[in-house]
Amino acid sequence: MGERVQDRVPDNRPYFFLSYAHTPQWGPDSGDPDHWVRVLFNDLCSHIVALTDLPAGSPPGFMDREMRSGEGWPEKLSENLAVCRVFVPLFSPRYFSSEMCGREWYAFHERMLNARTSGTATASAIVPALWTRVDMRELPDSVRHMHIEDASSGGRYLNNGIYGLIKLSRLRDEYDETVFGLAERIVQAAREARLPPGRPRDYESTPSAFKPRGAGPRHIRLTVAAPTEDSVPQHRDARPYGDDALDWNPYHTESARALSTHAEELIRSLDYRVTVAAFDDENPVEEPRGSGERQPGILLVDQWALSDEERRSRLKTFDAYARPWVSAIVPRCRADLQNHGQEGRRLAEELERAMPGILERARRGDTRTAVNGVPTLKSFTKVLPEVVAYTTRQFLKNAEVRLPPGPHFPRPRLADPYLPSGPDAGDDPGGEA
C-alpha cells in the first residue's frame, strides 16, 4: 500500500544554494554592489514557493548576503552546502577567480560525487546560470562540461546574462521568462537528483575547484597498482577486483564504482587534467612511465599487488626512479579483515621494503596518512586533495625549468661608470692619449 500524504515527512531543506562572486564597491557612494543579485534571489524564492509544496516558513533558497562580517559564517555556509538540494552558480568572469566560489563548488561537487559513488543519487544537482557574459572557451576544466541553457529568444540571455536582462528595462519580459525557467530547472533537478543530505565540510580545509589566476593547465598522472580477479592469490577475497586493475574497488562495501573512477573525478574537480593508467600496462623500460619524468604522479597501490614477485620487482624499480613529485596512496579498507590478518601484515611489510623512497618522503612531508593505510572511502576522499596539493608543490619546487629553444644571449652586466668604453677601453685610463 502506498505512502499516505499525511504520513509523509515534510522536507524543509532549501531548494537551492546561490553561489556568486561578491562585487567590490568602486567608491564610497556606490551603494550595495550586489543589490541585483539579491533581487534575483528573491524572485527565484517566490517562484519556487509557488512551484512546490515547501512547508510554510521554510527557506526556499540560501544566499550568504552579509555573513562574511559575522561570526560563524563558514559554519553556516558549510551547513547549507551539506543540506541544500541544488547548487546554482552564477557564472561571471569574477566567479572563476574567487577562491570562495571555488570552495563552495568543490564542497557541493564532492557531496554529489559521494552520493553517486554510494548509489544514493545519480543525476546532477548543479544548475548553472549566466550572470554576465563569459567566454565558454575560457572556463576552468573542472566546469567546462556544464551546459548553460538559453531560455530566452534571440540569444539575449547568452549575450547579456541575467544582469543585462534585469538592468535593461526593454528586456524586462525576457528577465521574467529567464528567471521563471531557471526556477523550473531548479525544481526539476531537485526531483531528479534526490540528493541526500551530507555532513558539513570544514570550510577552511576545503580546496578550490578553480586553479589560481594565470596558472596554466595542470596535469596529474594517476597509476593503479593492483591485481585483477584472475591474478589474486586463491585464498584472497576476489570481490574488490575485476577484469582490469582499474576495476579495483577496495571499498566495495561502501562504493559501487572503481576507486580509479572516483579518484579521477575528484582530481578533475580540482581543475586538473588527469591521465589514468594501470601499473601492469606500463612498459618495463629502464625508467618506468609514471615515475615523474614530465608531470606529477600519484600511485594508488594495493598491498595485495605485492603477492606477485614480478610486480613487486617492478614496484622497486618504480620507487628507485620516482621523482620527489611522485606520491602514493595505500588504501587498506578497515572492513576487509584479510588486510589485517597475518598475510595482510606480511604484504604491508613487503610494501615497505619495495617502496622505501616514496613512503619515506610521504611520512616526512604532509601526506603520511595517505601511506599508512587509508581505512574508508570517506578518508580517501579527504586525503586525495591533500596529496594532489602536496605533489603539485613538490613538482613546482623541484622540477627542472626547461627554457624554450632559441638563441642564447649572455647575461647583461653593469659597466663601471669610471672606466672608459669603446675601442680604447683596454688602455690605461691614466696614460697619455
Short mmCIF file of C-alpha atoms in Angstrom, two decimals:
data_model
loop_
_atom_site.label_atom_id
_atom_site.label_comp_id
_atom_site.label_asym_id
_atom_site.label_seq_id
_atom_site.Cartn_x
_atom_site.Cartn_y
_atom_site.Cartn_z
CA MET A 1 0.00 0.00 0.00
CA GLY A 2 1.37 3.42 -0.98
CA GLU A 3 2.52 6.02 1.50
CA ARG A 4 -0.28 8.29 2.61
CA VAL A 5 0.25 12.00 2.03
CA GLN A 6 -0.41 12.80 5.69
CA ASP A 7 2.30 10.29 6.72
CA ARG A 8 4.96 11.86 4.52
CA VAL A 9 7.70 13.64 6.48
CA PRO A 10 7.91 17.24 5.24
CA ASP A 11 11.23 18.18 3.64
CA ASN A 12 12.05 21.73 4.67
CA ARG A 13 15.57 21.82 3.21
CA PRO A 14 16.39 24.82 0.98
CA TYR A 15 15.87 24.06 -2.68
CA PHE A 16 18.97 25.90 -3.82
CA PHE A 17 22.26 27.42 -2.72
CA LEU A 18 23.02 30.58 -4.71
CA SER A 19 26.79 30.78 -5.25
CA TYR A 20 28.03 34.12 -6.58
CA ALA A 21 31.15 36.29 -6.58
CA HIS A 22 30.78 39.33 -4.36
CA THR A 23 31.37 42.56 -6.28
CA PRO A 24 33.67 45.09 -4.56
CA GLN A 25 32.48 48.64 -4.06
CA TRP A 26 34.02 51.06 -6.53
CA GLY A 27 33.52 54.13 -4.33
CA PRO A 28 32.04 55.40 -1.05
CA ASP A 29 28.71 56.27 -2.70
CA SER A 30 28.42 53.13 -4.87
CA GLY A 31 25.74 51.55 -2.69
CA ASP A 32 25.24 47.81 -2.48
CA PRO A 33 27.16 46.30 -5.44
CA ASP A 34 25.24 43.02 -5.10
CA HIS A 35 21.77 44.56 -4.99
CA TRP A 36 20.67 42.94 -8.25
CA VAL A 37 21.87 39.51 -7.11
CA ARG A 38 19.53 39.89 -4.15
CA VAL A 39 16.68 40.83 -6.49
CA LEU A 40 17.34 37.64 -8.48
CA PHE A 41 17.46 35.58 -5.27
CA ASN A 42 14.12 36.95 -4.04
CA ASP A 43 12.46 36.36 -7.41
CA LEU A 44 13.73 32.76 -7.50
CA CYS A 45 12.44 32.15 -3.97
CA SER A 46 8.98 33.48 -4.90
CA HIS A 47 8.77 31.21 -7.94
CA ILE A 48 9.94 28.11 -6.05
CA VAL A 49 7.40 28.63 -3.26
CA ALA A 50 4.69 28.75 -5.95
CA LEU A 51 6.04 25.70 -7.81
CA THR A 52 6.49 23.38 -4.81
CA ASP A 53 4.82 22.24 -1.60
CA LEU A 54 7.61 23.63 0.58
CA PRO A 55 6.30 23.88 4.17
CA ALA A 56 5.38 27.33 5.45
CA GLY A 57 8.32 29.15 6.99
CA SER A 58 10.94 27.00 5.24
CA PRO A 59 13.56 28.96 3.26
CA PRO A 60 13.31 28.27 -0.49
CA GLY A 61 16.96 29.12 -1.01
CA PHE A 62 20.17 30.23 0.67
CA MET A 63 22.36 33.25 -0.08
CA ASP A 64 25.22 34.31 2.13
CA ARG A 65 24.44 38.08 1.95
CA GLU A 66 26.49 39.87 4.62
CA MET A 67 27.58 36.76 6.51
CA ARG A 68 31.30 37.33 5.95
CA SER A 69 31.44 40.07 8.53
CA GLY A 70 29.74 37.99 11.23
CA GLU A 71 30.91 35.15 13.41
CA GLY A 72 30.20 31.60 12.36
CA TRP A 73 29.66 32.32 8.67
CA PRO A 74 31.97 29.49 7.46
CA GLU A 75 29.94 27.01 9.51
CA LYS A 76 26.69 28.42 8.14
CA LEU A 77 27.96 28.10 4.58
CA SER A 78 29.09 24.51 5.16
CA GLU A 79 25.78 23.54 6.78
CA ASN A 80 23.74 24.85 3.84
CA LEU A 81 26.05 23.28 1.26
CA ALA A 82 25.52 19.96 3.07
CA VAL A 83 21.70 20.08 3.02
CA CYS A 84 20.56 22.17 0.03
CA ARG A 85 19.04 20.20 -2.83
CA VAL A 86 20.55 22.09 -5.78
CA PHE A 87 23.65 24.22 -6.31
CA VAL A 88 23.19 27.33 -8.52
CA PRO A 89 26.46 29.03 -9.51
CA LEU A 90 26.18 32.47 -11.15
CA PHE A 91 28.78 32.42 -13.92
CA SER A 92 30.78 35.61 -14.42
CA PRO A 93 34.47 36.41 -15.05
CA ARG A 94 34.83 37.28 -11.37
CA TYR A 95 33.26 33.97 -10.29
CA PHE A 96 36.11 31.79 -11.56
CA SER A 97 38.78 33.93 -9.89
CA SER A 98 37.04 33.72 -6.50
CA GLU A 99 38.57 31.23 -4.07
CA MET A 100 35.37 31.30 -2.00
CA CYS A 101 33.24 30.31 -5.01
CA GLY A 102 35.76 27.59 -5.87
CA ARG A 103 35.47 26.16 -2.37
CA GLU A 104 31.67 26.22 -2.50
CA TRP A 105 31.71 24.41 -5.85
CA TYR A 106 34.15 21.76 -4.64
CA ALA A 107 32.26 21.09 -1.38
CA PHE A 108 28.95 20.56 -3.20
CA HIS A 109 30.51 18.55 -6.03
CA GLU A 110 32.24 16.28 -3.51
CA ARG A 111 28.90 15.67 -1.78
CA MET A 112 27.30 14.88 -5.13
CA LEU A 113 30.17 12.56 -6.08
CA ASN A 114 29.93 10.70 -2.76
CA ALA A 115 26.21 10.14 -3.36
CA ARG A 116 26.90 8.88 -6.88
CA THR A 117 29.61 6.52 -5.63
CA SER A 118 27.36 5.08 -2.92
CA GLY A 119 24.47 4.74 -5.39
CA THR A 120 22.11 7.07 -3.50
CA ALA A 121 21.94 9.66 -6.30
CA THR A 122 22.97 9.69 -9.95
CA ALA A 123 21.64 12.83 -11.66
CA SER A 124 23.47 16.16 -11.45
CA ALA A 125 22.21 18.67 -8.90
CA ILE A 126 24.19 21.63 -10.29
CA VAL A 127 22.16 24.15 -12.31
CA PRO A 128 24.45 26.93 -13.58
CA ALA A 129 23.12 30.37 -14.52
CA LEU A 130 24.76 33.15 -16.52
CA TRP A 131 25.08 36.37 -14.51
CA THR A 132 27.20 38.21 -17.09
CA ARG A 133 28.57 37.12 -20.43
CA VAL A 134 31.56 34.78 -20.25
CA ASP A 135 33.71 33.14 -22.89
CA MET A 136 32.81 29.47 -22.56
CA ARG A 137 36.18 28.51 -24.09
CA GLU A 138 37.96 30.03 -21.10
CA LEU A 139 36.03 28.18 -18.39
CA PRO A 140 38.12 26.09 -15.98
CA ASP A 141 38.48 22.44 -16.97
CA SER A 142 36.57 21.46 -13.83
CA VAL A 143 33.36 23.15 -15.07
CA ARG A 144 33.71 23.10 -18.84
CA HIS A 145 31.31 20.16 -19.11
CA MET A 146 28.44 22.23 -17.64
CA HIS A 147 25.70 23.36 -20.02
CA ILE A 148 24.08 26.80 -19.95
CA GLU A 149 20.50 26.57 -21.16
CA ASP A 150 19.22 29.60 -23.08
CA ALA A 151 15.57 30.08 -22.12
CA SER A 152 15.16 33.42 -23.91
CA SER A 153 14.54 34.13 -27.58
CA GLY A 154 17.23 35.54 -29.80
CA GLY A 155 20.10 34.52 -27.55
CA ARG A 156 19.86 37.69 -25.47
CA TYR A 157 20.38 35.74 -22.26
CA LEU A 158 23.69 34.33 -23.53
CA ASN A 159 24.75 37.75 -24.80
CA ASN A 160 23.73 39.81 -21.77
CA GLY A 161 23.37 37.43 -18.85
CA ILE A 162 20.76 37.90 -16.16
CA TYR A 163 22.42 41.15 -15.09
CA GLY A 164 21.93 42.61 -18.57
CA LEU A 165 18.31 41.47 -18.73
CA ILE A 166 17.47 42.96 -15.34
CA LYS A 167 19.22 46.26 -15.98
CA LEU A 168 17.74 46.95 -19.42
CA SER A 169 14.07 47.88 -19.00
CA ARG A 170 13.24 46.89 -22.58
CA LEU A 171 14.30 43.30 -21.72
CA ARG A 172 12.25 43.05 -18.53
CA ASP A 173 9.89 40.45 -20.01
CA GLU A 174 12.83 38.30 -21.01
CA TYR A 175 14.26 38.61 -17.49
CA ASP A 176 10.98 37.34 -16.02
CA GLU A 177 10.86 34.47 -18.51
CA THR A 178 14.51 33.52 -17.88
CA VAL A 179 14.23 33.56 -14.09
CA PHE A 180 11.00 31.56 -14.12
CA GLY A 181 12.68 28.99 -16.38
CA LEU A 182 15.65 28.85 -14.01
CA ALA A 183 13.30 28.20 -11.07
CA GLU A 184 11.65 25.38 -13.01
CA ARG A 185 15.04 23.79 -13.73
CA ILE A 186 15.99 24.01 -10.04
CA VAL A 187 12.80 22.21 -9.01
CA GLN A 188 13.25 19.59 -11.74
CA ALA A 189 16.90 18.96 -10.78
CA ALA A 190 15.91 18.56 -7.12
CA ARG A 191 13.29 15.96 -8.02
CA GLU A 192 15.57 14.03 -10.39
CA ALA A 193 18.73 14.06 -8.28
CA ARG A 194 17.13 13.44 -4.87
CA LEU A 195 20.49 14.30 -3.37
CA PRO A 196 20.57 13.18 0.28
CA PRO A 197 21.97 15.49 2.96
CA GLY A 198 25.65 15.16 3.72
CA ARG A 199 27.94 16.10 6.56
CA PRO A 200 29.15 19.72 6.67
CA ARG A 201 32.69 20.02 5.36
CA ASP A 202 35.24 22.17 7.18
CA TYR A 203 35.32 25.33 5.09
CA GLU A 204 38.91 26.30 5.89
CA SER A 205 40.28 22.94 4.68
CA THR A 206 38.11 22.82 1.54
CA PRO A 207 40.18 23.23 -1.65
CA SER A 208 39.06 25.39 -4.55
CA ALA A 209 37.73 23.85 -7.75
CA PHE A 210 39.39 26.62 -9.79
CA LYS A 211 43.11 26.93 -10.43
CA PRO A 212 44.75 30.25 -9.48
CA ARG A 213 44.50 33.08 -11.98
CA GLY A 214 47.29 32.95 -14.54
CA ALA A 215 48.15 29.31 -13.90
CA GLY A 216 48.42 27.16 -16.99
CA PRO A 217 46.93 23.69 -17.45
CA ARG A 218 47.70 21.37 -14.55
CA HIS A 219 48.28 17.67 -15.08
CA ILE A 220 48.31 14.62 -12.81
CA ARG A 221 49.19 11.06 -13.82
CA LEU A 222 47.19 8.54 -11.78
CA THR A 223 48.57 4.99 -11.81
CA VAL A 224 46.85 1.98 -10.23
CA ALA A 225 48.94 -0.93 -8.96
CA ALA A 226 46.51 -3.72 -8.16
CA PRO A 227 45.91 -7.32 -9.25
CA THR A 228 42.95 -8.47 -11.28
CA GLU A 229 40.30 -11.00 -10.36
CA ASP A 230 42.27 -13.71 -12.16
CA SER A 231 45.68 -12.84 -10.70
CA VAL A 232 44.97 -12.58 -6.95
CA PRO A 233 46.03 -15.47 -4.70
CA GLN A 234 43.43 -18.20 -4.47
CA HIS A 235 42.72 -17.54 -0.80
CA ARG A 236 42.20 -13.80 -1.39
CA ASP A 237 38.64 -12.41 -1.46
CA ALA A 238 38.12 -11.51 -5.13
CA ARG A 239 35.21 -9.09 -4.62
CA PRO A 240 37.36 -5.92 -4.72
CA TYR A 241 38.79 -6.90 -8.13
CA GLY A 242 37.67 -7.06 -11.75
CA ASP A 243 38.93 -7.91 -15.22
CA ASP A 244 41.36 -4.97 -15.17
CA ALA A 245 43.48 -3.34 -12.48
CA LEU A 246 41.47 -0.14 -13.00
CA ASP A 247 38.39 -2.05 -11.76
CA TRP A 248 39.90 -2.34 -8.28
CA ASN A 249 37.34 -1.28 -5.65
CA PRO A 250 38.85 -1.73 -2.17
CA TYR A 251 35.86 -0.03 -0.52
CA HIS A 252 33.27 -2.21 -2.25
CA THR A 253 31.10 -2.30 0.88
CA GLU A 254 30.70 1.49 0.59
CA SER A 255 31.01 2.11 -3.14
CA ALA A 256 29.53 0.73 -6.32
CA ARG A 257 32.32 2.16 -8.51
CA ALA A 258 36.01 1.55 -9.09
CA LEU A 259 38.38 3.63 -6.98
CA SER A 260 40.20 4.95 -10.05
CA THR A 261 36.93 6.41 -11.37
CA HIS A 262 36.19 8.08 -8.05
CA ALA A 263 39.74 9.45 -7.82
CA GLU A 264 39.73 10.70 -11.41
CA GLU A 265 36.54 12.68 -10.90
CA LEU A 266 37.81 14.16 -7.64
CA ILE A 267 41.06 15.28 -9.28
CA ARG A 268 39.20 16.76 -12.26
CA SER A 269 37.00 18.71 -9.85
CA LEU A 270 40.21 20.38 -8.61
CA ASP A 271 40.76 21.72 -12.16
CA TYR A 272 43.40 19.19 -13.21
CA ARG A 273 43.74 17.16 -16.37
CA VAL A 274 44.16 13.51 -15.48
CA THR A 275 45.81 10.57 -17.20
CA VAL A 276 44.83 7.20 -15.70
CA ALA A 277 46.87 4.06 -16.29
CA ALA A 278 47.25 0.57 -14.87
CA PHE A 279 50.70 -0.16 -13.47
CA ASP A 280 50.75 -3.58 -15.13
CA ASP A 281 50.21 -1.98 -18.55
CA GLU A 282 53.29 0.24 -18.28
CA ASN A 283 56.20 -0.76 -20.46
CA PRO A 284 59.04 -2.26 -18.40
CA VAL A 285 61.67 0.18 -19.74
CA GLU A 286 64.68 1.45 -17.82
CA GLU A 287 62.79 4.42 -16.40
CA PRO A 288 59.13 3.50 -15.81
CA ARG A 289 56.44 5.83 -17.04
CA GLY A 290 54.61 7.48 -14.19
CA SER A 291 57.84 7.91 -12.19
CA GLY A 292 57.57 11.64 -12.71
CA GLU A 293 59.62 12.47 -15.80
CA ARG A 294 57.21 15.08 -17.19
CA GLN A 295 54.39 15.62 -14.70
CA PRO A 296 53.33 14.99 -11.10
CA GLY A 297 52.09 11.50 -10.38
CA ILE A 298 50.08 9.59 -7.79
CA LEU A 299 50.27 5.82 -7.37
CA LEU A 300 47.26 4.02 -5.89
CA VAL A 301 48.73 0.78 -4.60
CA ASP A 302 47.03 -2.31 -3.21
CA GLN A 303 49.26 -4.21 -0.81
CA TRP A 304 47.98 -7.44 -2.41
CA ALA A 305 49.79 -6.39 -5.58
CA LEU A 306 52.98 -7.35 -3.71
CA SER A 307 51.95 -11.02 -3.74
CA ASP A 308 53.28 -11.25 -7.32
CA GLU A 309 57.09 -11.41 -7.43
CA GLU A 310 57.44 -9.79 -10.86
CA ARG A 311 55.16 -6.89 -9.92
CA ARG A 312 57.00 -6.49 -6.62
CA SER A 313 60.28 -6.17 -8.53
CA ARG A 314 58.80 -3.57 -10.88
CA LEU A 315 57.49 -1.56 -7.93
CA LYS A 316 61.03 -1.48 -6.53
CA THR A 317 62.27 -0.14 -9.87
CA PHE A 318 59.45 2.42 -9.94
CA ASP A 319 60.40 3.59 -6.46
CA ALA A 320 64.08 3.87 -7.37
CA TYR A 321 63.32 6.18 -10.31
CA ALA A 322 60.45 8.13 -8.75
CA ARG A 323 60.94 11.90 -8.62
CA PRO A 324 60.07 13.90 -5.48
CA TRP A 325 56.78 14.86 -7.12
CA VAL A 326 55.50 11.27 -7.26
CA SER A 327 53.32 10.33 -4.28
CA ALA A 328 51.41 7.25 -3.21
CA ILE A 329 48.13 6.39 -1.52
CA VAL A 330 47.70 2.99 0.12
CA PRO A 331 44.00 2.11 0.59
CA ARG A 332 43.62 -0.50 3.32
CA CYS A 333 39.90 -0.98 3.94
CA ARG A 334 39.03 -1.34 7.62
CA ALA A 335 36.15 -3.71 6.82
CA ASP A 336 38.40 -6.08 4.81
CA LEU A 337 39.60 -8.46 7.52
CA GLN A 338 42.18 -10.09 5.25
CA ASN A 339 44.09 -6.80 5.17
CA HIS A 340 44.70 -7.11 8.91
CA GLY A 341 45.42 -10.84 9.14
CA GLN A 342 48.82 -12.48 9.04
CA GLU A 343 49.05 -12.45 5.24
CA GLY A 344 47.92 -8.83 5.06
CA ARG A 345 50.52 -7.74 7.60
CA ARG A 346 53.24 -9.59 5.70
CA LEU A 347 52.30 -7.85 2.45
CA ALA A 348 52.28 -4.49 4.22
CA GLU A 349 55.89 -5.19 5.24
CA GLU A 350 56.72 -6.18 1.66
CA LEU A 351 55.34 -2.84 0.51
CA GLU A 352 57.62 -1.03 2.96
CA ARG A 353 60.64 -2.88 1.53
CA ALA A 354 59.60 -2.36 -2.09
CA MET A 355 58.86 1.38 -1.94
CA PRO A 356 61.02 2.90 0.82
CA GLY A 357 61.71 6.13 -1.06
CA ILE A 358 58.15 7.20 -1.85
CA LEU A 359 56.82 6.08 1.54
CA GLU A 360 59.58 7.84 3.50
CA ARG A 361 59.11 11.11 1.56
CA ALA A 362 55.38 10.97 2.30
CA ARG A 363 55.99 10.50 6.01
CA ARG A 364 58.46 13.36 6.12
CA GLY A 365 56.04 15.59 4.26
CA ASP A 366 52.36 16.40 4.57
CA THR A 367 50.88 13.09 3.36
CA ARG A 368 51.87 10.45 5.90
CA THR A 369 48.23 9.44 6.46
CA ALA A 370 47.97 8.54 2.76
CA VAL A 371 50.60 5.78 3.00
CA ASN A 372 49.75 4.42 6.45
CA GLY A 373 46.62 2.64 5.19
CA VAL A 374 43.52 4.68 4.31
CA PRO A 375 40.68 2.84 6.11
CA THR A 376 37.47 4.18 4.50
CA LEU A 377 36.22 5.80 1.31
CA LYS A 378 35.43 8.95 3.27
CA SER A 379 39.04 9.09 4.47
CA PHE A 380 40.26 8.54 0.91
CA THR A 381 38.05 11.38 -0.37
CA LYS A 382 39.55 13.66 2.26
CA VAL A 383 43.19 12.70 1.78
CA LEU A 384 43.30 12.71 -2.04
CA PRO A 385 43.11 16.54 -2.44
CA GLU A 386 45.86 16.87 0.17
CA VAL A 387 48.09 14.50 -1.82
CA VAL A 388 47.32 16.35 -5.07
CA ALA A 389 48.28 19.68 -3.48
CA TYR A 390 51.46 18.27 -1.92
CA THR A 391 52.51 16.57 -5.17
CA THR A 392 51.96 19.76 -7.17
CA ARG A 393 54.01 21.79 -4.69
CA GLN A 394 56.86 19.31 -4.97
CA PHE A 395 56.73 19.49 -8.75
CA LEU A 396 56.86 23.30 -8.76
CA LYS A 397 59.65 23.28 -6.19
CA ASN A 398 61.91 20.60 -7.66
CA ALA A 399 61.16 20.23 -11.36
CA GLU A 400 63.84 21.48 -13.70
CA VAL A 401 62.88 24.62 -15.61
CA ARG A 402 63.27 23.98 -19.33
CA LEU A 403 63.86 27.13 -21.36
CA PRO A 404 62.26 27.30 -24.82
CA PRO A 405 64.59 26.73 -27.78
CA GLY A 406 66.24 29.82 -29.26
CA PRO A 407 69.46 31.82 -29.42
CA HIS A 408 71.46 32.22 -26.23
CA PHE A 409 72.09 35.75 -25.02
CA PRO A 410 74.80 36.40 -22.40
CA ARG A 411 73.64 37.73 -19.07
CA PRO A 412 73.90 41.55 -19.08
CA ARG A 413 76.44 43.15 -16.76
CA LEU A 414 76.64 46.64 -15.36
CA ALA A 415 79.71 48.54 -16.54
CA ASP A 416 81.89 50.59 -14.19
CA PRO A 417 80.93 54.23 -14.91
CA TYR A 418 84.51 55.32 -14.19
CA LEU A 419 86.02 53.07 -16.84
CA PRO A 420 86.07 54.22 -20.48
CA SER A 421 84.23 52.26 -23.13
CA GLY A 422 84.74 51.85 -26.84
CA PRO A 423 87.72 50.77 -28.88
CA ASP A 424 90.23 52.16 -26.37
CA ALA A 425 88.57 50.56 -23.37
CA GLY A 426 91.66 48.47 -22.75
CA ASP A 427 94.05 51.43 -22.50
CA ASP A 428 95.30 52.72 -19.18
CA PRO A 429 92.87 55.45 -18.13
CA GLY A 430 95.70 57.36 -16.52
CA GLY A 431 98.07 57.16 -19.56
CA GLU A 432 98.61 59.53 -22.44
CA ALA A 433 96.35 59.59 -25.44
#
